[in-house]
Amino acid sequence: MDAHVHPETLKETPPEFVTKWLYFGKSFIEQNGWYLLGASLLLYYVWVKLQPYIRKWKEDQEERKFAALCHKYPDFIRTRQESLEVARLRLQMEHDKKAEEHAEKVKERETKKREEYLAKQEGKGPTRLGNRLSDQNSSTDSTSKEQKQPKSTYRPDYNPLMEGGGSGGYRPQRRTCPGGGCG
């Protein structure tokens, strides 16, 4: 009896017809690669040039089918126009409804702002703590309040967004920032 029934290493090999086809494909590409590349580029160029004509031909086909359908069923156009008109009216009504709701909300906001402003002018509205003075001290403290206000350190005509004056002006960028994004 044979002591070695199975080989020591099992090696899986693909079927012979697969390897023959792979070898044939590889050799064909090696021999005709440039021709295949040129033919594929030519086909792509032709496809790009013909595509608008193909699209136009398909659109003409669709128009002819629609015209034949309209000729066969004359009521089709009228029902289609009526359904489009109904859809337009429905959308217009929805738009008008939303516009009215928005106008009401805007009007409510304006009246609310006006009421808050009037309440603030009368001293009833919300104020910061410490800003509300009692009715008794309001007349006596009004003169002292004007005197206690801190004096502004800025000039009255100073605007930091305007050019000129102060320490503003042009400063070149730092040289250590690549791409100019450091400020």
PDB file of C-alpha atoms in Angstrom:
ATOM      1  CA  MET A   1       0.000   0.000   0.000  1.00  0.00           C
ATOM      2  CA  ASP A   2       0.958   3.546  -0.711  1.00  0.00           C
ATOM      3  CA  ALA A   3       1.768   5.560   2.372  1.00  0.00           C
ATOM      4  CA  HIS A   4       1.112   8.809   0.592  1.00  0.00           C
ATOM      5  CA  VAL A   5      -2.425   8.868  -0.692  1.00  0.00           C
ATOM      6  CA  HIS A   6      -2.665  12.691  -0.672  1.00  0.00           C
ATOM      7  CA  PRO A   7       0.068  15.117  -1.667  1.00  0.00           C
ATOM      8  CA  GLU A   8       1.724  16.994   1.173  1.00  0.00           C
ATOM      9  CA  THR A   9       0.538  20.394  -0.095  1.00  0.00           C
ATOM     10  CA  LEU A  10      -2.812  20.963  -1.683  1.00  0.00           C
ATOM     11  CA  LYS A  11      -2.726  23.433  -4.535  1.00  0.00           C
ATOM     12  CA  GLU A  12      -5.932  24.693  -6.094  1.00  0.00           C
ATOM     13  CA  THR A  13      -5.647  25.354  -9.802  1.00  0.00           C
ATOM     14  CA  PRO A  14      -8.284  27.038 -11.924  1.00  0.00           C
ATOM     15  CA  PRO A  15      -9.832  25.056 -14.758  1.00  0.00           C
ATOM     16  CA  GLU A  16      -7.796  24.857 -17.936  1.00  0.00           C
ATOM     17  CA  PHE A  17     -10.324  26.638 -20.190  1.00  0.00           C
ATOM     18  CA  VAL A  18     -10.315  29.676 -17.858  1.00  0.00           C
ATOM     19  CA  THR A  19      -6.549  29.968 -17.957  1.00  0.00           C
ATOM     20  CA  LYS A  20      -6.550  29.615 -21.758  1.00  0.00           C
ATOM     21  CA  TRP A  21      -9.090  32.458 -22.151  1.00  0.00           C
ATOM     22  CA  LEU A  22      -7.200  34.657 -19.692  1.00  0.00           C
ATOM     23  CA  TYR A  23      -3.952  34.031 -21.569  1.00  0.00           C
ATOM     24  CA  PHE A  24      -5.656  34.746 -24.909  1.00  0.00           C
ATOM     25  CA  GLY A  25      -7.166  38.028 -23.578  1.00  0.00           C
ATOM     26  CA  LYS A  26      -3.850  39.131 -22.097  1.00  0.00           C
ATOM     27  CA  SER A  27      -1.911  38.435 -25.289  1.00  0.00           C
ATOM     28  CA  PHE A  28      -4.586  40.156 -27.419  1.00  0.00           C
ATOM     29  CA  ILE A  29      -4.414  43.322 -25.281  1.00  0.00           C
ATOM     30  CA  GLU A  30      -0.599  43.239 -25.340  1.00  0.00           C
ATOM     31  CA  GLN A  31      -0.519  43.016 -29.128  1.00  0.00           C
ATOM     32  CA  ASN A  32      -3.412  45.409 -29.935  1.00  0.00           C
ATOM     33  CA  GLY A  33      -3.565  47.729 -26.905  1.00  0.00           C
ATOM     34  CA  TRP A  34      -2.937  50.972 -28.764  1.00  0.00           C
ATOM     35  CA  TYR A  35      -5.517  50.103 -31.391  1.00  0.00           C
ATOM     36  CA  LEU A  36      -8.072  49.327 -28.680  1.00  0.00           C
ATOM     37  CA  LEU A  37      -7.345  52.624 -26.914  1.00  0.00           C
ATOM     38  CA  GLY A  38      -7.657  54.586 -30.168  1.00  0.00           C
ATOM     39  CA  ALA A  39     -10.912  52.834 -31.093  1.00  0.00           C
ATOM     40  CA  SER A  40     -12.423  53.480 -27.654  1.00  0.00           C
ATOM     41  CA  LEU A  41     -11.495  57.186 -27.821  1.00  0.00           C
ATOM     42  CA  LEU A  42     -12.977  57.401 -31.330  1.00  0.00           C
ATOM     43  CA  LEU A  43     -16.202  55.729 -30.177  1.00  0.00           C
ATOM     44  CA  TYR A  44     -16.437  58.106 -27.215  1.00  0.00           C
ATOM     45  CA  TYR A  45     -15.941  61.134 -29.505  1.00  0.00           C
ATOM     46  CA  VAL A  46     -18.625  59.912 -31.898  1.00  0.00           C
ATOM     47  CA  TRP A  47     -21.011  59.227 -28.985  1.00  0.00           C
ATOM     48  CA  VAL A  48     -20.535  62.740 -27.600  1.00  0.00           C
ATOM     49  CA  LYS A  49     -21.133  64.298 -31.022  1.00  0.00           C
ATOM     50  CA  LEU A  50     -24.212  62.181 -31.816  1.00  0.00           C
ATOM     51  CA  GLN A  51     -25.882  62.426 -28.412  1.00  0.00           C
ATOM     52  CA  PRO A  52     -27.647  65.802 -29.057  1.00  0.00           C
ATOM     53  CA  TYR A  53     -29.045  64.481 -32.335  1.00  0.00           C
ATOM     54  CA  ILE A  54     -30.280  61.311 -30.643  1.00  0.00           C
ATOM     55  CA  ARG A  55     -31.924  63.357 -27.874  1.00  0.00           C
ATOM     56  CA  LYS A  56     -33.622  65.618 -30.441  1.00  0.00           C
ATOM     57  CA  TRP A  57     -34.848  62.580 -32.390  1.00  0.00           C
ATOM     58  CA  LYS A  58     -36.344  61.091 -29.182  1.00  0.00           C
ATOM     59  CA  GLU A  59     -38.075  64.389 -28.361  1.00  0.00           C
ATOM     60  CA  ASP A  60     -39.518  64.519 -31.883  1.00  0.00           C
ATOM     61  CA  GLN A  61     -40.764  60.960 -31.455  1.00  0.00           C
ATOM     62  CA  GLU A  62     -42.503  61.938 -28.191  1.00  0.00           C
ATOM     63  CA  GLU A  63     -44.093  64.985 -29.849  1.00  0.00           C
ATOM     64  CA  ARG A  64     -45.377  62.853 -32.728  1.00  0.00           C
ATOM     65  CA  LYS A  65     -46.856  60.335 -30.273  1.00  0.00           C
ATOM     66  CA  PHE A  66     -48.533  63.142 -28.323  1.00  0.00           C
ATOM     67  CA  ALA A  67     -49.902  64.684 -31.532  1.00  0.00           C
ATOM     68  CA  ALA A  68     -51.287  61.308 -32.599  1.00  0.00           C
ATOM     69  CA  LEU A  69     -52.883  60.858 -29.167  1.00  0.00           C
ATOM     70  CA  CYS A  70     -54.455  64.317 -29.369  1.00  0.00           C
ATOM     71  CA  HIS A  71     -55.736  63.599 -32.877  1.00  0.00           C
ATOM     72  CA  LYS A  72     -57.199  60.277 -31.758  1.00  0.00           C
ATOM     73  CA  TYR A  73     -58.762  61.707 -28.556  1.00  0.00           C
ATOM     74  CA  PRO A  74     -59.732  65.379 -29.099  1.00  0.00           C
ATOM     75  CA  ASP A  75     -61.108  65.747 -25.555  1.00  0.00           C
ATOM     76  CA  PHE A  76     -57.713  64.808 -24.135  1.00  0.00           C
ATOM     77  CA  ILE A  77     -56.268  68.323 -24.542  1.00  0.00           C
ATOM     78  CA  ARG A  78     -59.296  69.988 -22.995  1.00  0.00           C
ATOM     79  CA  THR A  79     -59.313  67.663 -19.954  1.00  0.00           C
ATOM     80  CA  ARG A  80     -55.579  68.136 -19.556  1.00  0.00           C
ATOM     81  CA  GLN A  81     -55.910  71.941 -19.688  1.00  0.00           C
ATOM     82  CA  GLU A  82     -58.774  71.829 -17.188  1.00  0.00           C
ATOM     83  CA  SER A  83     -56.777  69.693 -14.763  1.00  0.00           C
ATOM     84  CA  LEU A  84     -53.810  72.067 -15.101  1.00  0.00           C
ATOM     85  CA  GLU A  85     -56.066  75.042 -14.412  1.00  0.00           C
ATOM     86  CA  VAL A  86     -57.531  73.335 -11.325  1.00  0.00           C
ATOM     87  CA  ALA A  87     -54.045  72.581 -10.038  1.00  0.00           C
ATOM     88  CA  ARG A  88     -52.957  76.196 -10.633  1.00  0.00           C
ATOM     89  CA  LEU A  89     -56.007  77.548  -8.804  1.00  0.00           C
ATOM     90  CA  ARG A  90     -55.397  75.214  -5.872  1.00  0.00           C
ATOM     91  CA  LEU A  91     -51.761  76.297  -5.629  1.00  0.00           C
ATOM     92  CA  GLN A  92     -52.771  79.961  -5.897  1.00  0.00           C
ATOM     93  CA  MET A  93     -55.311  79.557  -3.093  1.00  0.00           C
ATOM     94  CA  GLU A  94     -52.707  77.884  -0.876  1.00  0.00           C
ATOM     95  CA  HIS A  95     -50.269  80.687  -1.621  1.00  0.00           C
ATOM     96  CA  ASP A  96     -52.867  83.368  -0.848  1.00  0.00           C
ATOM     97  CA  LYS A  97     -53.767  81.636   2.424  1.00  0.00           C
ATOM     98  CA  LYS A  98     -50.115  81.459   3.496  1.00  0.00           C
ATOM     99  CA  ALA A  99     -49.609  85.103   2.510  1.00  0.00           C
ATOM    100  CA  GLU A 100     -52.597  86.180   4.639  1.00  0.00           C
ATOM    101  CA  GLU A 101     -51.315  84.172   7.618  1.00  0.00           C
ATOM    102  CA  HIS A 102     -47.884  85.718   7.227  1.00  0.00           C
ATOM    103  CA  ALA A 103     -49.362  89.226   7.004  1.00  0.00           C
ATOM    104  CA  GLU A 104     -51.369  88.586  10.186  1.00  0.00           C
ATOM    105  CA  LYS A 105     -48.264  87.374  12.006  1.00  0.00           C
ATOM    106  CA  VAL A 106     -46.322  90.440  10.895  1.00  0.00           C
ATOM    107  CA  LYS A 107     -49.145  92.717  11.998  1.00  0.00           C
ATOM    108  CA  GLU A 108     -49.316  90.960  15.401  1.00  0.00           C
ATOM    109  CA  ARG A 109     -45.562  91.348  15.855  1.00  0.00           C
ATOM    110  CA  GLU A 110     -45.727  95.037  14.994  1.00  0.00           C
ATOM    111  CA  THR A 111     -48.578  95.677  17.428  1.00  0.00           C
ATOM    112  CA  LYS A 112     -46.758  93.695  20.120  1.00  0.00           C
ATOM    113  CA  LYS A 113     -43.585  95.726  19.545  1.00  0.00           C
ATOM    114  CA  ARG A 114     -45.570  98.952  19.615  1.00  0.00           C
ATOM    115  CA  GLU A 115     -47.269  97.942  22.894  1.00  0.00           C
ATOM    116  CA  GLU A 116     -43.922  96.987  24.447  1.00  0.00           C
ATOM    117  CA  TYR A 117     -42.435 100.283  23.342  1.00  0.00           C
ATOM    118  CA  LEU A 118     -45.322 102.273  24.782  1.00  0.00           C
ATOM    119  CA  ALA A 119     -45.213 100.255  28.007  1.00  0.00           C
ATOM    120  CA  LYS A 120     -41.482 100.853  28.243  1.00  0.00           C
ATOM    121  CA  GLN A 121     -42.023 104.579  27.741  1.00  0.00           C
ATOM    122  CA  GLU A 122     -44.567 104.589  30.552  1.00  0.00           C
ATOM    123  CA  GLY A 123     -42.289 102.552  32.803  1.00  0.00           C
ATOM    124  CA  LYS A 124     -44.552  99.500  32.909  1.00  0.00           C
ATOM    125  CA  GLY A 125     -42.645  97.220  30.600  1.00  0.00           C
ATOM    126  CA  PRO A 126     -39.780  94.897  31.348  1.00  0.00           C
ATOM    127  CA  THR A 127     -36.624  96.663  32.450  1.00  0.00           C
ATOM    128  CA  ARG A 128     -33.302  95.631  33.875  1.00  0.00           C
ATOM    129  CA  LEU A 129     -32.856  95.344  37.583  1.00  0.00           C
ATOM    130  CA  GLY A 130     -31.590  98.624  38.971  1.00  0.00           C
ATOM    131  CA  ASN A 131     -32.954 100.699  36.100  1.00  0.00           C
ATOM    132  CA  ARG A 132     -36.484 100.941  37.519  1.00  0.00           C
ATOM    133  CA  LEU A 133     -36.855 103.790  39.938  1.00  0.00           C
ATOM    134  CA  SER A 134     -39.691 104.261  42.302  1.00  0.00           C
ATOM    135  CA  ASP A 135     -42.241 106.935  41.443  1.00  0.00           C
ATOM    136  CA  GLN A 136     -41.231 109.024  44.461  1.00  0.00           C
ATOM    137  CA  ASN A 137     -37.533 109.109  43.687  1.00  0.00           C
ATOM    138  CA  SER A 138     -37.891 109.492  39.931  1.00  0.00           C
ATOM    139  CA  SER A 139     -38.261 113.268  40.005  1.00  0.00           C
ATOM    140  CA  THR A 140     -35.439 113.848  42.533  1.00  0.00           C
ATOM    141  CA  ASP A 141     -33.105 111.267  41.056  1.00  0.00           C
ATOM    142  CA  SER A 142     -33.509 112.404  37.448  1.00  0.00           C
ATOM    143  CA  THR A 143     -31.141 115.319  37.974  1.00  0.00           C
ATOM    144  CA  SER A 144     -28.647 113.220  39.929  1.00  0.00           C
ATOM    145  CA  LYS A 145     -28.890 110.432  37.327  1.00  0.00           C
ATOM    146  CA  GLU A 146     -27.872 112.832  34.599  1.00  0.00           C
ATOM    147  CA  GLN A 147     -24.883 113.871  36.668  1.00  0.00           C
ATOM    148  CA  LYS A 148     -23.872 110.290  37.543  1.00  0.00           C
ATOM    149  CA  GLN A 149     -23.734 109.017  33.943  1.00  0.00           C
ATOM    150  CA  PRO A 150     -20.176 108.113  33.034  1.00  0.00           C
ATOM    151  CA  LYS A 151     -18.637 110.278  30.418  1.00  0.00           C
ATOM    152  CA  SER A 152     -17.962 108.530  27.134  1.00  0.00           C
ATOM    153  CA  THR A 153     -14.287 107.995  26.334  1.00  0.00           C
ATOM    154  CA  TYR A 154     -14.990 108.152  22.607  1.00  0.00           C
ATOM    155  CA  ARG A 155     -15.293 111.280  20.566  1.00  0.00           C
ATOM    156  CA  PRO A 156     -18.885 111.988  19.510  1.00  0.00           C
ATOM    157  CA  ASP A 157     -17.937 111.763  15.830  1.00  0.00           C
ATOM    158  CA  TYR A 158     -15.936 108.521  16.299  1.00  0.00           C
ATOM    159  CA  ASN A 159     -17.020 105.514  14.268  1.00  0.00           C
ATOM    160  CA  PRO A 160     -14.712 102.476  14.357  1.00  0.00           C
ATOM    161  CA  LEU A 161     -15.944 101.333  10.952  1.00  0.00           C
ATOM    162  CA  MET A 162     -14.827 104.513   9.223  1.00  0.00           C
ATOM    163  CA  GLU A 163     -11.286 105.062   8.027  1.00  0.00           C
ATOM    164  CA  GLY A 164      -8.873 107.581   9.422  1.00  0.00           C
ATOM    165  CA  GLY A 165      -8.013 108.605  12.915  1.00  0.00           C
ATOM    166  CA  GLY A 166      -6.983 106.456  15.817  1.00  0.00           C
ATOM    167  CA  SER A 167      -4.710 103.462  15.660  1.00  0.00           C
ATOM    168  CA  GLY A 168      -6.603 101.753  12.839  1.00  0.00           C
ATOM    169  CA  GLY A 169      -5.451 101.709   9.280  1.00  0.00           C
ATOM    170  CA  TYR A 170      -3.551  99.257   7.166  1.00  0.00           C
ATOM    171  CA  ARG A 171      -1.265  96.706   8.736  1.00  0.00           C
ATOM    172  CA  PRO A 172       0.565  94.219   6.510  1.00  0.00           C
ATOM    173  CA  GLN A 173       0.143  90.519   7.204  1.00  0.00           C
ATOM    174  CA  ARG A 174       2.686  88.591   9.194  1.00  0.00           C
ATOM    175  CA  ARG A 175       5.260  86.856   7.085  1.00  0.00           C
ATOM    176  CA  THR A 176       4.917  83.571   8.987  1.00  0.00           C
ATOM    177  CA  CYS A 177       1.389  82.874   7.699  1.00  0.00           C
ATOM    178  CA  PRO A 178       1.275  80.787   4.541  1.00  0.00           C
ATOM    179  CA  GLY A 179      -1.709  81.463   2.304  1.00  0.00           C
ATOM    180  CA  GLY A 180      -2.539  84.807   3.880  1.00  0.00           C
ATOM    181  CA  GLY A 181      -5.112  83.509   6.355  1.00  0.00           C
ATOM    182  CA  CYS A 182      -3.629  84.629   9.656  1.00  0.00           C
ATOM    183  CA  GLY A 183      -4.870  88.192   9.600  1.00  0.00           C
TER     184      GLY A 183
END
